[in-house]
Coordinates of C-alpha atoms in Angstrom, one line a residue:
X455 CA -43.7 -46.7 25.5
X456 CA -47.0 -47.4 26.3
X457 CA -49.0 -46.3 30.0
X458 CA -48.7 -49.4 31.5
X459 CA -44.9 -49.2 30.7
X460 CA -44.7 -46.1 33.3
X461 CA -47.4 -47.8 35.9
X462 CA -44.5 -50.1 36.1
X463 CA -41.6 -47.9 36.2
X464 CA -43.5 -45.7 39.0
X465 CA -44.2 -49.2 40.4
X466 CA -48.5 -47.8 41.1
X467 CA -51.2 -49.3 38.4
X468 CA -53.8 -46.5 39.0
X469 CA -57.5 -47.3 39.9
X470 CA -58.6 -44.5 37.6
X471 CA -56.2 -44.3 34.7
X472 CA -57.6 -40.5 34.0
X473 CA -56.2 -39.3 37.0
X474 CA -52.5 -40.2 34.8
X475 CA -54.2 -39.2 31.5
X476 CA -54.4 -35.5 33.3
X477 CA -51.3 -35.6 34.6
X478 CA -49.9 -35.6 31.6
X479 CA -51.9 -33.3 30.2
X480 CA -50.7 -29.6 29.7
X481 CA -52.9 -26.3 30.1
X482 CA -52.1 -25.9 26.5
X483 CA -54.2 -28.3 25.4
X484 CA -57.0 -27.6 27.3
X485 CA -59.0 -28.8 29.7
X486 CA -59.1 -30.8 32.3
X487 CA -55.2 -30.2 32.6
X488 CA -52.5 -31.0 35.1
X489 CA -52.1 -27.6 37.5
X490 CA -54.0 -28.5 40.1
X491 CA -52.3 -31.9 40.2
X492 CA -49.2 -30.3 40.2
X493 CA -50.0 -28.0 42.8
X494 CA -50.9 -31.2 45.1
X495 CA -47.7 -33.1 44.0
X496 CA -45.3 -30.3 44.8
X497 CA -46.5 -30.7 48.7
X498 CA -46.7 -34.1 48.9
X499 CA -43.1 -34.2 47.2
X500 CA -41.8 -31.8 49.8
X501 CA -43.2 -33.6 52.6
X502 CA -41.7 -37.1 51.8
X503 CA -38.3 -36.0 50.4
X504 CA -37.5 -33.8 54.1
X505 CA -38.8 -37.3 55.8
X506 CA -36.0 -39.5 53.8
X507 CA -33.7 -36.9 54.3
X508 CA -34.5 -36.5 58.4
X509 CA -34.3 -40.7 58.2
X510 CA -31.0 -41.1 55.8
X511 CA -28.8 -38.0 57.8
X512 CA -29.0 -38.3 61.1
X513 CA -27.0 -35.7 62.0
X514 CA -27.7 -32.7 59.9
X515 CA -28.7 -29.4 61.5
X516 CA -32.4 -28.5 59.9
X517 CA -30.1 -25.6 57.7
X518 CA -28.4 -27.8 55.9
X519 CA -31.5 -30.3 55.5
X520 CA -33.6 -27.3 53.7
X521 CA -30.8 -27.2 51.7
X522 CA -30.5 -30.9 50.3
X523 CA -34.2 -30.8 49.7
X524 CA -34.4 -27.8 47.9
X525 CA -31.6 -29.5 45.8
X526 CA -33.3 -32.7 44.9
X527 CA -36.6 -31.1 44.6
X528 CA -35.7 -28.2 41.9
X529 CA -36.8 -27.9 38.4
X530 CA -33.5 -29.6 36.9
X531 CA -34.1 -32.2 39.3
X532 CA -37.4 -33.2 38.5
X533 CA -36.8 -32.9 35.0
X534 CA -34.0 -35.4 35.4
X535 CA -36.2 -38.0 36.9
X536 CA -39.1 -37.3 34.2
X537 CA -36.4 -37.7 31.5
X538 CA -35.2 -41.3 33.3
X539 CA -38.8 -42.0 32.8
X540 CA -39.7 -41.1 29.6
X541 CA -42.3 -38.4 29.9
X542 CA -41.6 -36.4 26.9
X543 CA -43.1 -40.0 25.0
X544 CA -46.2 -39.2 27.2
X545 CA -47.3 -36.0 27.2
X546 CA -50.4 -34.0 25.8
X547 CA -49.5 -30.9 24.6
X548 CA -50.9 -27.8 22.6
X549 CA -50.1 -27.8 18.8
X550 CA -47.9 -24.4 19.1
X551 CA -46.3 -25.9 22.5
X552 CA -45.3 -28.9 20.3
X553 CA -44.0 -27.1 17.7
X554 CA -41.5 -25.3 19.9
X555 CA -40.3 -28.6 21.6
X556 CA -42.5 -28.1 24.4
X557 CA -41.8 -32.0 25.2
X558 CA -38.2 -31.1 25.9
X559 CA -39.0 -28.3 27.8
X560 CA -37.6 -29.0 32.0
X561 CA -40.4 -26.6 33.4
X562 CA -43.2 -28.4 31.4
X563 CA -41.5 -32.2 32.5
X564 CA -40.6 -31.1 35.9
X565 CA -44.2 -30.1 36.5
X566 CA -45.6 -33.0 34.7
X567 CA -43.5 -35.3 37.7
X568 CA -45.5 -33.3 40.3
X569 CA -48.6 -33.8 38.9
X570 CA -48.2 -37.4 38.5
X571 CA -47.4 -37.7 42.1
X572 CA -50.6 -35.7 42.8
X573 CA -52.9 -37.8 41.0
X574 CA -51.1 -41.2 42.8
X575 CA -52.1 -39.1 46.2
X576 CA -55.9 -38.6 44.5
X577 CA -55.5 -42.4 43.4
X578 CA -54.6 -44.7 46.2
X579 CA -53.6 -42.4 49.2
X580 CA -49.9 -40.8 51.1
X581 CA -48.9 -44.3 51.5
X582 CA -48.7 -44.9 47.9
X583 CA -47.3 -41.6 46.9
X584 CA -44.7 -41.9 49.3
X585 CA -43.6 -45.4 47.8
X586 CA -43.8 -43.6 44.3
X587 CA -41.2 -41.1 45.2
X588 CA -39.5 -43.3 47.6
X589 CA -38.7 -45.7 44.2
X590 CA -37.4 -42.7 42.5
X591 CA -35.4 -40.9 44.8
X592 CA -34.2 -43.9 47.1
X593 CA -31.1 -44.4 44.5
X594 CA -30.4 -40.6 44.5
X595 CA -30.5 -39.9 47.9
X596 CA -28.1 -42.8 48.6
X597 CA -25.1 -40.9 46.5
X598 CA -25.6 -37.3 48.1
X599 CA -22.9 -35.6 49.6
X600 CA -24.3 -33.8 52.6
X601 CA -20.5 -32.2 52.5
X602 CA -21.7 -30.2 49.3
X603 CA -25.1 -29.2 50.5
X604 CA -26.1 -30.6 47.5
X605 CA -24.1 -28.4 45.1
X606 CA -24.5 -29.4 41.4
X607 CA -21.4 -31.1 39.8
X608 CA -20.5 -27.8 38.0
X609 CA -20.7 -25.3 40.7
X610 CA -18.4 -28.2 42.6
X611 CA -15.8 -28.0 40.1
X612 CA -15.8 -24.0 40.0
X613 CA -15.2 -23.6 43.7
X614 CA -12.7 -26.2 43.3
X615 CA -10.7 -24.3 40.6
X616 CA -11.2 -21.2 42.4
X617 CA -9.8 -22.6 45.4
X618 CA -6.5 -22.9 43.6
X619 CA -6.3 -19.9 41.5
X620 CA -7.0 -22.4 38.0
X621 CA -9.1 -21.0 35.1
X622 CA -12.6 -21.9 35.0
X623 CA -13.6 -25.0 32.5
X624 CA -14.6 -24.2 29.2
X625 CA -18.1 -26.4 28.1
X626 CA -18.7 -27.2 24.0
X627 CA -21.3 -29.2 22.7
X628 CA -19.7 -32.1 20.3
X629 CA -22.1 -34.0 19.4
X630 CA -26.6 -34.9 19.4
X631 CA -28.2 -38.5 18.6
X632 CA -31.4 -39.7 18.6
X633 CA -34.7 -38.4 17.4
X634 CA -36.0 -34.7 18.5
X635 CA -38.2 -36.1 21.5
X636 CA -35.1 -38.1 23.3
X637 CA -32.2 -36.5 22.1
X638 CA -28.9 -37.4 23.9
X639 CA -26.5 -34.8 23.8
X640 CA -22.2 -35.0 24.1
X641 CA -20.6 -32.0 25.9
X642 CA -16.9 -31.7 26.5
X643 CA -15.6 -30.5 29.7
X644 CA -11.8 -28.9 29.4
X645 CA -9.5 -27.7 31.8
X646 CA -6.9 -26.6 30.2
X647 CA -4.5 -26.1 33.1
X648 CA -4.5 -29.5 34.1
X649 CA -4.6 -31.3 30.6
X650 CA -7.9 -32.6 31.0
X651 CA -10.9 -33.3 28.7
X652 CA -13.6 -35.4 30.1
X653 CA -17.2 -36.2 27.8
X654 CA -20.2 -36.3 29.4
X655 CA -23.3 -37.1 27.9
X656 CA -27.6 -36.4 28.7
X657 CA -30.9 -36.7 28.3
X658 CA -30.4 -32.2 27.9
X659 CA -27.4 -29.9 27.3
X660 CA -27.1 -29.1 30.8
X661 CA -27.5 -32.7 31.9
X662 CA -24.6 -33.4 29.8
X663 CA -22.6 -30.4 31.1
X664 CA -23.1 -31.5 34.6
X665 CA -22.0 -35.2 34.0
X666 CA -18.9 -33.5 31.7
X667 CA -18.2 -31.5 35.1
X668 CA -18.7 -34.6 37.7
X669 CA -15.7 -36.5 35.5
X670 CA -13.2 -33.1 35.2
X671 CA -13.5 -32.9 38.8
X672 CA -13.0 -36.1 39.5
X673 CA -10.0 -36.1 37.4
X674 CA -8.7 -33.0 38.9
X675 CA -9.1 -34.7 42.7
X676 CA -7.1 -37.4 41.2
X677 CA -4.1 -35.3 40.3
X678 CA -4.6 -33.7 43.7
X679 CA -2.2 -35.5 46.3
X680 CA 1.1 -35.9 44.4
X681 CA 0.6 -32.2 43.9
X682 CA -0.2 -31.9 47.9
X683 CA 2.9 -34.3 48.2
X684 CA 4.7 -32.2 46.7
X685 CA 3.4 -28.9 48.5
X686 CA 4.1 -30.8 52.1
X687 CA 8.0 -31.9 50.9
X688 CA 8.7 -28.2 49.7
X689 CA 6.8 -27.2 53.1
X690 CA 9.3 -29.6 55.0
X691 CA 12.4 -28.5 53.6
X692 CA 11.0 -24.8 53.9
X693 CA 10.8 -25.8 57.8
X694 CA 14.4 -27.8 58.3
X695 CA 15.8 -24.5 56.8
X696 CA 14.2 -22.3 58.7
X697 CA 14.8 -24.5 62.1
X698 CA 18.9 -24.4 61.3
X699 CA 19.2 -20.9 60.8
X700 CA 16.9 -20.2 64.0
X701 CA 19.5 -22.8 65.8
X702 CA 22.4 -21.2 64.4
X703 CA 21.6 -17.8 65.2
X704 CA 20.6 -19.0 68.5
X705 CA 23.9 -20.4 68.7
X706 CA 25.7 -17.1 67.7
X707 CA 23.8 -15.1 70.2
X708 CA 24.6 -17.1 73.2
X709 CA 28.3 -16.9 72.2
X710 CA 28.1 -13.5 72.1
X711 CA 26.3 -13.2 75.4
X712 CA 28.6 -15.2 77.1
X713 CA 31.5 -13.1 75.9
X714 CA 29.9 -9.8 76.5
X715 CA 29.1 -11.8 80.3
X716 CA 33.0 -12.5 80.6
X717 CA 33.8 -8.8 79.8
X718 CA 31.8 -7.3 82.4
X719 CA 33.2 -9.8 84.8
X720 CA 36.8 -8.8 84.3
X721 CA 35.5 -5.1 84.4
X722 CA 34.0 -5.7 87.7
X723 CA 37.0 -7.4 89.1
X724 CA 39.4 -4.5 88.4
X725 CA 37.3 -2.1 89.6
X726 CA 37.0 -3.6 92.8
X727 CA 40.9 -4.1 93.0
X728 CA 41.4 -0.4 92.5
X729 CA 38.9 0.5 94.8
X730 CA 40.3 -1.4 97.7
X731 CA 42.6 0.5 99.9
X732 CA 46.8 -0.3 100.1
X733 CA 47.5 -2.4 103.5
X734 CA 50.6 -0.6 104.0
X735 CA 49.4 2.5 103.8
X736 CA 46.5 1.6 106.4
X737 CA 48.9 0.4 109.0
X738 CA 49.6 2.3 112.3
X739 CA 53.1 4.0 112.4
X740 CA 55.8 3.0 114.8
X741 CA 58.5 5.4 117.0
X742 CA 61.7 4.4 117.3
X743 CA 63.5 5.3 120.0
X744 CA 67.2 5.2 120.0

């Protein structure tokens, strides 16, 4: 892929080409490299990923905004987008760096995208730095979560297991294709629990492992509600029960207070009949004379 291949993916021809030629240029080798580029990038980056953020949720507290950013903003991140892009094709690196697969390296890509959005800021200004990154992140902002705070798919599907008391997923690499510098790796995701075995597949091994994660999880929502179905009927029935024996014994006691009622009441009433005094007795005598 040629440089005018990514002008048009970033959707920015550059003035000066060597502003891009040194953005993709690592320290390793030599000079002029990307650094200070990337040191630029990284604070225009920040700047116009909180503004889509403030713009796309309107009603997130500035915690929880800090927290998206960070998110979509992080090395694995970035190296997501530069892998989309195909900057591993592009870069200038050092003969040891390139040896040790520097190219697939997500610090040395992830940087790389920063310095390419500093040298677009050097190039043609904010406005066009902010359309650059606006292009890329416009599709991933759109399917954020702001319920997971931007929690990757794996640490999603942990807390989710957790939740229930289920064993954590087991990851394996199955399979690699393609040549060294755009390798696309196959990891398995298994939960063995809840019979399920999703493939996922990436630009990286963790890439993979994170789309691996996003289909267990979503498999595991989907066996969710009968299960929750099933909770609320044993739930209900738990309830009925429990209502009957609290009627009956309700029941039982108000029988039992009305007898215990009746037996004071007969007590009473023959106590006051032996109390009272015989009317005979309490009449006034009579003489009779003869």
């Amino acid at each position: 892929m040629s440089l005018d291949d990514l002008q048009q993916q970033l959707g920015h021809r550059f003035a000066d080409v060597s502003l891009l030629q040194q953005a993709l240029t690592h320290r390793s080798h030599g000079q002029p490299n990307n650094e200070r580029l990337e040191f630029l990038g990284d604070s225009v980056l920040n700047c116009v990923v909180a503004a889509m953020l403030y713009r796309h949720f309107g009603r997130i507290d500035e915690g929880d905004l800090s927290r998206l950013r960070a998110n979509l903003v992080k090395q694995q991140s970035l190296y997501e987008i530069a892998q989309r892009l195909g900057l591993s094709q592009h870069l200038l690196l050092g003969e040891g760096e390139l040896k040790s697969g520097g190219f697939r390296r997500p610090s040395i890509l992830g940087d790389t995208l920063e310095a390419i959005v500093g040298a677009v800021f050097l190039d043609a200004g904010f406005e066009a730095a902010q359309a650059v990154i606006g292009t890329l992140y416009e599709p991933i902002i759109k399917t954020v979560d702001p319920r997971t705070l931007g929690k990757d798919a794996k640490t999603l599907l942990q807390e989710y297991l957790q939740g229930r008391k289920l064993p954590l997923p087991v990851y394996a690499v199955v399979a690699t294709h393609g040549a060294a510098h755009s390798q696309v790796f196959e990891v398995e995701c298994a939960i063995p629990k809840l019979q399920i075995q999703v493939l996922g597949s990436g630009a990286s091994r963790r890439a993979a492992e994170q789309a691996a994660a996003r289909g267990a999880l979503e498999a595991a929502q989907a066996l969710a509600p009968a299960g929750g179905r099933r909770a609320r009927t044993r739930a209900e029935k738990a309830e009925k029960v429990d209502k009957a024996e609290r009627t009956e014994k309700g029941e039982r006691t108000e029988k039992v207070e009305k007898t215990e009622r009746a037996e004071r009441t007969d007590k009473a009433e023959g106590a006051e009949r032996g109390a009272r005094p015989d009317k005979a007795a309490e009449a006034p005598g009579h003489t009779v004379h003869a």
